[in-house]
Coordinates of N, CA and C in Angstrom, one line a residue:
X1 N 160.8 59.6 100.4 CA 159.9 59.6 99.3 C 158.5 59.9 99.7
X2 N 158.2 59.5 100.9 CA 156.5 60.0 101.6 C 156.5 61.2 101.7
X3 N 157.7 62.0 102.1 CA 157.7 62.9 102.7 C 157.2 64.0 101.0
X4 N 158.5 63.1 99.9 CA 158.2 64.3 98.8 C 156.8 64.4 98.2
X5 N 156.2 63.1 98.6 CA 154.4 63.0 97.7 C 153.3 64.0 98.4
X6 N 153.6 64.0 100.2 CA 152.8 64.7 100.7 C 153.3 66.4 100.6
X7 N 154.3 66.5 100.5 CA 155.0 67.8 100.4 C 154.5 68.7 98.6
X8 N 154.5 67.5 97.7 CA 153.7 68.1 96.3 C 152.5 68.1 96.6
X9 N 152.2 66.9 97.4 CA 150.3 66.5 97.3 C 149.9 68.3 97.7
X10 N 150.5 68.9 98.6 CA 150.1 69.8 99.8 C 150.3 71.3 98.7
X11 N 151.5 71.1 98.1 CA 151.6 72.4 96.9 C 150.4 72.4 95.7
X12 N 150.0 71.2 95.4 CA 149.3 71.0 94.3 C 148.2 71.5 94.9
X13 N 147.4 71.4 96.0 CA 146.8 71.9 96.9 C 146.3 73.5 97.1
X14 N 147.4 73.9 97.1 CA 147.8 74.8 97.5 C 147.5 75.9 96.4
X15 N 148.2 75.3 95.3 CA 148.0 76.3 93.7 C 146.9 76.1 93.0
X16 N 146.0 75.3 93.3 CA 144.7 75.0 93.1 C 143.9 76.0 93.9
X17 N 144.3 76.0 94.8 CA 143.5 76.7 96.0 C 143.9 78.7 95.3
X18 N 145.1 78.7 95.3 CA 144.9 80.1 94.8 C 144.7 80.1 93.7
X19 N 144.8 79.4 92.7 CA 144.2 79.8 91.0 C 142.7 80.1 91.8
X20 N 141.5 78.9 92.2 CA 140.7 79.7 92.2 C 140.1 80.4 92.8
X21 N 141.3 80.9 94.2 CA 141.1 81.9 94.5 C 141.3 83.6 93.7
X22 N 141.8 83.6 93.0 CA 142.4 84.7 91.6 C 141.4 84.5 91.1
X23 N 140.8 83.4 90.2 CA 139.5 83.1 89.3 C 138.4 84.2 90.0
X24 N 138.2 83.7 91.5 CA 136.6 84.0 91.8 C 137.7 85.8 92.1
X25 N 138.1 86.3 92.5 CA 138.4 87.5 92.4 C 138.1 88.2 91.1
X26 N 138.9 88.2 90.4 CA 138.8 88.8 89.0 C 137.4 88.6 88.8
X27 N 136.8 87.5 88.4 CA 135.2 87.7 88.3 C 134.4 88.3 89.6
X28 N 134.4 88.7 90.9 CA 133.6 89.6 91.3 C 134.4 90.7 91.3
X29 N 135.5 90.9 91.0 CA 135.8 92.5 90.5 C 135.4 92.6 89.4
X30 N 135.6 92.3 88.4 CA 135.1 92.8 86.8 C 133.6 93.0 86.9
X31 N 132.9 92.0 88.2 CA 131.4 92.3 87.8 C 131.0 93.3 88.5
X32 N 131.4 94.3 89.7 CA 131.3 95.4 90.3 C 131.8 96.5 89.6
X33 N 133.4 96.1 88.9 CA 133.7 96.8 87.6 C 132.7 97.8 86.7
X34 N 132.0 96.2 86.3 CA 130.8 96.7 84.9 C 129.6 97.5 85.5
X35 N 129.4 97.0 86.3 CA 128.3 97.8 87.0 C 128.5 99.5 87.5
X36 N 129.6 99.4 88.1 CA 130.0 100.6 88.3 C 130.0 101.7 86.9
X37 N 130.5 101.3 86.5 CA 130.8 101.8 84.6 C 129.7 102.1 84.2
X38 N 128.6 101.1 83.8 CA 127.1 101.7 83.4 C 126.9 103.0 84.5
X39 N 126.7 102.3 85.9 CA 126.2 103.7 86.3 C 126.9 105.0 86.5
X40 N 127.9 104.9 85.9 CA 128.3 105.9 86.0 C 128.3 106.7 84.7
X41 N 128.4 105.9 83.4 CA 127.9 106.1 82.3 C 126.5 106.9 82.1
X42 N 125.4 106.0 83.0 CA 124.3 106.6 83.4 C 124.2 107.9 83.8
X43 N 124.9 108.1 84.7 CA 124.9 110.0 85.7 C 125.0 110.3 84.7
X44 N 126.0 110.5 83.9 CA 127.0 110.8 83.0 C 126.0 111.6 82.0
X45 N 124.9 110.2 81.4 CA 124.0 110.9 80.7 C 123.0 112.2 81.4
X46 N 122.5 111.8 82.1 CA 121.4 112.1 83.3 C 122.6 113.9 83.3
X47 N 123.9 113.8 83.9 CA 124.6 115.1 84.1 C 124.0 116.0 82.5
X48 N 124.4 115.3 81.7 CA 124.3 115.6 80.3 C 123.4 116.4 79.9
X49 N 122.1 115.9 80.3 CA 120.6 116.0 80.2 C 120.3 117.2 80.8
X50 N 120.4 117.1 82.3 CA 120.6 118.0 83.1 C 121.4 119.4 83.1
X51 N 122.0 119.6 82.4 CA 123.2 120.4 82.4 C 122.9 121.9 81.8
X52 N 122.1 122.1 80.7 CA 121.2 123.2 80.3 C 119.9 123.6 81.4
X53 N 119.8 123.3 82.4 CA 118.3 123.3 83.2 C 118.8 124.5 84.5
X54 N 117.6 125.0 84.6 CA 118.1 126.2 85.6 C 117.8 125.3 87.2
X55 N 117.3 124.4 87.4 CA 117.2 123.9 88.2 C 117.9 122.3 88.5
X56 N 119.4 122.7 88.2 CA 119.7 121.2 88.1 C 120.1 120.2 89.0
X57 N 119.6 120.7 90.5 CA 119.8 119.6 91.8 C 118.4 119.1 91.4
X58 N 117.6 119.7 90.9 CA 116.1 119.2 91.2 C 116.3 118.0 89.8
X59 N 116.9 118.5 89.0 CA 116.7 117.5 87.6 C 117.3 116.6 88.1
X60 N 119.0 116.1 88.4 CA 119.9 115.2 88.9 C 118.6 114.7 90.0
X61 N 118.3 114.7 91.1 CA 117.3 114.0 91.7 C 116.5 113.5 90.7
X62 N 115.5 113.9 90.5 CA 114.4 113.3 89.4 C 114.9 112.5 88.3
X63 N 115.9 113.0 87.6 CA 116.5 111.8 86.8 C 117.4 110.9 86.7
X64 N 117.9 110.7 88.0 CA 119.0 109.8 88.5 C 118.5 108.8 89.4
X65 N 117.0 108.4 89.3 CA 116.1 107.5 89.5 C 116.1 106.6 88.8
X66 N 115.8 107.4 87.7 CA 116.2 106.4 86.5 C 117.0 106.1 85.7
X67 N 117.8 107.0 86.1 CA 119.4 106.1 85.9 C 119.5 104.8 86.6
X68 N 119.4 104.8 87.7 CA 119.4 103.8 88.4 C 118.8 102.2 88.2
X69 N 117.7 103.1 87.3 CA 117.0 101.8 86.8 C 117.4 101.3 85.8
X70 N 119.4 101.4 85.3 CA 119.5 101.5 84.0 C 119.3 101.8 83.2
X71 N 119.1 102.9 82.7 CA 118.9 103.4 81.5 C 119.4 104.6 81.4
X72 N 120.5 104.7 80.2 CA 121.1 105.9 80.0 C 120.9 106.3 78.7
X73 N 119.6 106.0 77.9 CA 118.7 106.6 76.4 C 118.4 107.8 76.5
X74 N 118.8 108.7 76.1 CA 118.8 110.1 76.4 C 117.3 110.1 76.2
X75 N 116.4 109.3 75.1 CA 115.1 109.2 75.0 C 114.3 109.3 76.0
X76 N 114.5 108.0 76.9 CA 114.1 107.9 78.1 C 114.5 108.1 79.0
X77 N 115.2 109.1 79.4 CA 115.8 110.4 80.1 C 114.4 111.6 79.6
X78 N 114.5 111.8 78.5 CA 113.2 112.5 78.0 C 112.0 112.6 78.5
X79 N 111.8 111.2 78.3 CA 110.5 111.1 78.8 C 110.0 111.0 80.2
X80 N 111.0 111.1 81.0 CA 111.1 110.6 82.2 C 110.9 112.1 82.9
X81 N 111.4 113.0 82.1 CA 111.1 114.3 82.7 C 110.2 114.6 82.5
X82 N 109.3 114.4 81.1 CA 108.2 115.0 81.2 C 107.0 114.3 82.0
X83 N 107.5 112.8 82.3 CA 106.6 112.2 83.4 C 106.7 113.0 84.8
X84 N 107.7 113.4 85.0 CA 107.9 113.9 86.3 C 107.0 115.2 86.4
X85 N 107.2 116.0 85.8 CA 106.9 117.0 85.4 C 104.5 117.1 85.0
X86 N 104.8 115.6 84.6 CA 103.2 115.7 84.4 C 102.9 115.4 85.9
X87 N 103.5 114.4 86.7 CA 102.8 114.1 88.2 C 103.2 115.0 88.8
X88 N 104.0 116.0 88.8 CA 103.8 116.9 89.4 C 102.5 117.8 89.2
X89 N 102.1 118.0 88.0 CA 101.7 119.0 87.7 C 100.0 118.1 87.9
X90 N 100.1 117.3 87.8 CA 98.3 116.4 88.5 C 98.5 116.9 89.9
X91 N 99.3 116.7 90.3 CA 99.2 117.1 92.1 C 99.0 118.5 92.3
X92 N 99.5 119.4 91.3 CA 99.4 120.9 91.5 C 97.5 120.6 91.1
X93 N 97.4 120.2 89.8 CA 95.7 120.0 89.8 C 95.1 119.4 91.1
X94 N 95.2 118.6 91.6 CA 94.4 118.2 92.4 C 94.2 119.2 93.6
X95 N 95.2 119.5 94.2 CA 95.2 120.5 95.3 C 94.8 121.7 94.7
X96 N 94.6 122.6 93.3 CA 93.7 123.3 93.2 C 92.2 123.3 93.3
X97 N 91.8 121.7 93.0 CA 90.4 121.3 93.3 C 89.9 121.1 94.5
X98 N 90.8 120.5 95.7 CA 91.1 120.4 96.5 C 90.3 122.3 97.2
X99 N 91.5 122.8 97.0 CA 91.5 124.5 97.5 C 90.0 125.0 97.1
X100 N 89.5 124.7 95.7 CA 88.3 125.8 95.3 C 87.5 124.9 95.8
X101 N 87.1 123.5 96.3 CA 86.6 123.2 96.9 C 86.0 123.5 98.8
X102 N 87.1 123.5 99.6 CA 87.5 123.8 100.8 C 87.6 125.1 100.8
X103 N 87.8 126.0 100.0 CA 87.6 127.7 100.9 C 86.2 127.7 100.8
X104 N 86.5 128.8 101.8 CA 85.4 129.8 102.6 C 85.1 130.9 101.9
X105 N 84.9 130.7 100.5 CA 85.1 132.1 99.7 C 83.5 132.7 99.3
X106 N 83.4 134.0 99.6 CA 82.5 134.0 99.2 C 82.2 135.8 98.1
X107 N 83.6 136.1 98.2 CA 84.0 136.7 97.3 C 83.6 135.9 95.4
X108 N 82.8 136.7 94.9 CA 82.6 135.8 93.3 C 83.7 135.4 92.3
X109 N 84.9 136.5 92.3 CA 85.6 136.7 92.0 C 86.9 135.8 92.1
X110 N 87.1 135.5 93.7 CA 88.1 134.8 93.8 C 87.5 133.3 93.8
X111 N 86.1 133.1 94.0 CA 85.9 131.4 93.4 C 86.0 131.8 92.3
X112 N 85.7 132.3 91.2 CA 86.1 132.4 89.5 C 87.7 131.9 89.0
X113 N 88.1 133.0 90.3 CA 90.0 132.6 89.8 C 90.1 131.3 90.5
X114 N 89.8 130.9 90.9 CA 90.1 129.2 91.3 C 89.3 128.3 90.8
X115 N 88.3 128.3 90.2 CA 87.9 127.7 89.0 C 89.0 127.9 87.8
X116 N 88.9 129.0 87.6 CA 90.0 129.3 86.3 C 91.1 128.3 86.3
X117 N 91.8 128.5 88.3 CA 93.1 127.7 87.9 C 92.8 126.2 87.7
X118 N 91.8 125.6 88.2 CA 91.7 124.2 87.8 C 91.2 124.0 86.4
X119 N 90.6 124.7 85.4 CA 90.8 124.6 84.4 C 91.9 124.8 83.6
X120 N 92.8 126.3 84.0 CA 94.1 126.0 83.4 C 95.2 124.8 83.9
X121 N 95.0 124.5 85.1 CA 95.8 123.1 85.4 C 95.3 121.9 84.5
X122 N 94.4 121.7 84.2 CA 93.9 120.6 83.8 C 94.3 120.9 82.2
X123 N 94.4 121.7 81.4 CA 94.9 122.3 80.1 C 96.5 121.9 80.3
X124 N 97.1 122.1 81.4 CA 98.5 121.9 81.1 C 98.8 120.5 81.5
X125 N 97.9 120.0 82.4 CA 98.0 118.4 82.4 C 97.8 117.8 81.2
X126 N 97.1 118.6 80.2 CA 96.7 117.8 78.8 C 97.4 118.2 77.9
X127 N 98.7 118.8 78.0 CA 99.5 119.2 77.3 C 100.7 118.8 77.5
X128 N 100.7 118.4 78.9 CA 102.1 117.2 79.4 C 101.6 115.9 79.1
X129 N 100.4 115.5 79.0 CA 99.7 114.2 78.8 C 100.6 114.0 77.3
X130 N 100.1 114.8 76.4 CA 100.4 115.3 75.0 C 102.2 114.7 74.5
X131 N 102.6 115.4 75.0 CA 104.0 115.6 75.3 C 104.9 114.2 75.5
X132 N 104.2 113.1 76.3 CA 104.6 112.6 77.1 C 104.2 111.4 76.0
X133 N 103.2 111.5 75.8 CA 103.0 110.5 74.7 C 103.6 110.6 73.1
X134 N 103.8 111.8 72.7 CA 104.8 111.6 71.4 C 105.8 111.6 71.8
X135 N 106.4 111.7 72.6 CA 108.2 111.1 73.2 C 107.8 109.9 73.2
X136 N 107.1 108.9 74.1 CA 107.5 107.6 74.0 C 107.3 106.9 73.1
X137 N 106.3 107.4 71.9 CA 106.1 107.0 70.8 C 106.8 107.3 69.3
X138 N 107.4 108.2 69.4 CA 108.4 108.5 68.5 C 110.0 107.9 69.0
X139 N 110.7 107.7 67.6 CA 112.2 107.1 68.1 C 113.0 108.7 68.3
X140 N 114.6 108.6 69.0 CA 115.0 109.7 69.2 C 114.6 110.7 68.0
X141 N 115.1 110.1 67.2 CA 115.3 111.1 65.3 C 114.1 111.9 65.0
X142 N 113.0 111.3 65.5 CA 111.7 112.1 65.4 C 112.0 112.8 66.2
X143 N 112.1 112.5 67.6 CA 111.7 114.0 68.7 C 112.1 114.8 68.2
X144 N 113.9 114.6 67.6 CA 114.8 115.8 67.3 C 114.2 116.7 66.2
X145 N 113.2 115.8 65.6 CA 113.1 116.2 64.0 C 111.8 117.7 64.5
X146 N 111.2 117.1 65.7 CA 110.1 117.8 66.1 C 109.9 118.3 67.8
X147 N 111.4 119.2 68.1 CA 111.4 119.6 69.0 C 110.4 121.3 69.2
X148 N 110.4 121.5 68.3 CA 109.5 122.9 67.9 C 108.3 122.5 68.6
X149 N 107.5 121.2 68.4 CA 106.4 121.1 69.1 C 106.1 120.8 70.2
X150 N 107.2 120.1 71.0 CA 107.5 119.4 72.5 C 107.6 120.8 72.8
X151 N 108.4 121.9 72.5 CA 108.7 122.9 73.1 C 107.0 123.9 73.1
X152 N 106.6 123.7 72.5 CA 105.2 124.3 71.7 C 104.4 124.1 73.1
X153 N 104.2 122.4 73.1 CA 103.0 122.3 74.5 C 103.7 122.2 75.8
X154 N 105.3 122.4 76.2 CA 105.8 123.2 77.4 C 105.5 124.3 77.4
X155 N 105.4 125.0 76.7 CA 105.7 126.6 77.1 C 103.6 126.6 77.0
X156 N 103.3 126.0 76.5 CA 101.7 126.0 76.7 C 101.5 126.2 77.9
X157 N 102.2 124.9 78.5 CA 101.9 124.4 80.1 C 102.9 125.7 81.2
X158 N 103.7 126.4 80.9 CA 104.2 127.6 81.6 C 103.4 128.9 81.6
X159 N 102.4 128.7 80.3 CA 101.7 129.9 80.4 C 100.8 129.6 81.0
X160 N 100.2 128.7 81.0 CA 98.8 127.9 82.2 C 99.3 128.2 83.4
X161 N 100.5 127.8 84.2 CA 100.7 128.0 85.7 C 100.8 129.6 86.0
X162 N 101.3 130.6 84.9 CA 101.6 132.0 85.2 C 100.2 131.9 85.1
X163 N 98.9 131.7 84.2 CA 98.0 132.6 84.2 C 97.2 132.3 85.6
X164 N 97.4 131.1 86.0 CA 96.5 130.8 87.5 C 96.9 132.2 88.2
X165 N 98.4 132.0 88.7 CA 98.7 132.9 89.5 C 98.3 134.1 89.3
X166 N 98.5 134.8 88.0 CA 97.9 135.9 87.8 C 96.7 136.6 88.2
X167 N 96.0 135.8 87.7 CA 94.5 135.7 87.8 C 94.0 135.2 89.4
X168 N 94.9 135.3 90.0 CA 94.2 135.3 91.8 C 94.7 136.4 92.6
X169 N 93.8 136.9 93.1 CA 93.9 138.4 93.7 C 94.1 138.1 95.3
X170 N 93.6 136.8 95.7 CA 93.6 137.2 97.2 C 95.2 136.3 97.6
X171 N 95.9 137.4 98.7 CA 97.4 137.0 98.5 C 97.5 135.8 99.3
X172 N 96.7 135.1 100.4 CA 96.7 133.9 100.7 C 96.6 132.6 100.4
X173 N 95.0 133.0 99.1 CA 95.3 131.9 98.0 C 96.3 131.7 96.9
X174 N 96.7 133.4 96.8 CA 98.1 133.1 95.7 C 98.9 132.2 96.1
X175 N 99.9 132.6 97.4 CA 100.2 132.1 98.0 C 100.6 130.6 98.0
X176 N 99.4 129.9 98.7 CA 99.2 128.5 98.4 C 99.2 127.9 97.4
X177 N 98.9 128.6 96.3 CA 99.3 128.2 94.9 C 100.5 127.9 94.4
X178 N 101.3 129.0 94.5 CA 102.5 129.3 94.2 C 103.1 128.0 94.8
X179 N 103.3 128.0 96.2 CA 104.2 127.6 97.3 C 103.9 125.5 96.6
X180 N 102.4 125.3 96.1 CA 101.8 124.1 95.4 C 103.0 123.7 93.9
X181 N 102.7 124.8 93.8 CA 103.2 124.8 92.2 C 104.7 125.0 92.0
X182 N 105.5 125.2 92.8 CA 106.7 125.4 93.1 C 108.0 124.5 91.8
X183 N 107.5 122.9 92.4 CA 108.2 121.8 91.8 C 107.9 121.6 90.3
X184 N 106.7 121.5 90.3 CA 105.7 121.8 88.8 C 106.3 122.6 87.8
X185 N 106.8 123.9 88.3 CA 106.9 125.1 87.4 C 108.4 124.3 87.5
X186 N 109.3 124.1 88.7 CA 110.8 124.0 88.1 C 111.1 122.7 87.1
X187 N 110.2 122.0 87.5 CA 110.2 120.7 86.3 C 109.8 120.6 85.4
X188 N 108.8 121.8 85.1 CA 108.5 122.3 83.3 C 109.6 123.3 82.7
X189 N 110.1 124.2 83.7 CA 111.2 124.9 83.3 C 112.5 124.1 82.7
X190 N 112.8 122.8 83.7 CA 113.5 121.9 83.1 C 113.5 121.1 81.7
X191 N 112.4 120.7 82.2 CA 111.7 120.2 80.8 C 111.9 120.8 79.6
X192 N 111.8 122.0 79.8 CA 112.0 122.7 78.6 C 113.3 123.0 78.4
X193 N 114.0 123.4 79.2 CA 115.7 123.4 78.7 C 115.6 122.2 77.9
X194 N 115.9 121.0 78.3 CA 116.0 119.6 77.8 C 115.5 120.0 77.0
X195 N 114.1 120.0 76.6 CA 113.8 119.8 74.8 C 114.4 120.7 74.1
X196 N 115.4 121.7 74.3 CA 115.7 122.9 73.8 C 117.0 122.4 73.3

């Protein structure tokens, strides 16, 4: 009779012990489950987003940031590129100020075109500023309603970075410009697929 109490005592034990062993399973699978699922949901958008862009390892990088941070709002996906796209394009400003600052120029002409480009940088930084603020301020239905104009002050800001270049004659400062502007130009190019 001892023998049968400790023999149940030890199974009751026992199936206790694997129910909640099963229990705590299933709940940290289901919860790596879920997680998994959003983020993948996430790419998913982010691929989506990405997917009209001539540059789309650069987009997938840039916007799979913030996937990560949750969010798969195609909105804020939106905005997220044109934030990218504006810090880029401050850094292309800065290092133009930077450059017409620091050369040795003493050609009139080529300090003119480097003045120029820091004024046209600063035009397209005020047009990604622009940009950047009626996306987060409008709900999707607006953007969509008013993609004509997002597309309006992108392609503003594409003509600003062609005219720098243009407008610099000496091929060392082109150069450096370009090679500056590189990420800038593919993240407004992007940018503009996306609003398109």
């Amino acid at each position: 009779m001892v023998g049968k109490v400790v023999v149940s005592g030890i199974s009751i034990i026992l199936v206790v012990g694997v129910v909640i062993g099963v229990v705590a399973g299933v709940h940290k699978f289901g919860s790596s489950g879920d997680s998994g699922e959003t983020l993948t949901l996430q790419m998913k958008a982010v691929s989506t987003i990405c997917a009209p862009t001539d540059h789309k390892e650069l987009c997938m990088k840039t916007l799979g940031t913030y996937a990560a941070n949750a969010t798969a709002d195609p909105k804020e996906l939106i905005k997220a590129a044109v934030l990218a796209t504006l810090e880029e394009m401050n850094g292309s400003f800065n290092f133009s100020v930077s450059l017409a600052a620091n050369a040795n120029v003493t050609d009139a002409r080529v300090k003119m075109s480097l003045d120029d480009c820091k004024d046209l940088y600063q035009f397209a930084v005020d047009e990604l500023q622009a940009a950047f603020s009626f996306v987060g301020d409008s709900d999707l239905h607006t953007v969509n309603d008013r993609v004509a104009e997002i597309q309006n002050w992108l392609n503003a800001v594409v003509s600003y970075q062609q005219s720098c270049l243009d407008g610099v004659e000496d091929a060392k400062l082109k150069a450096d410009l370009q090679n500056n502007l590189q990420n800038a130009t593919q993240l407004t190019s992007n940018a503009l697929a996306i609003a398109s």
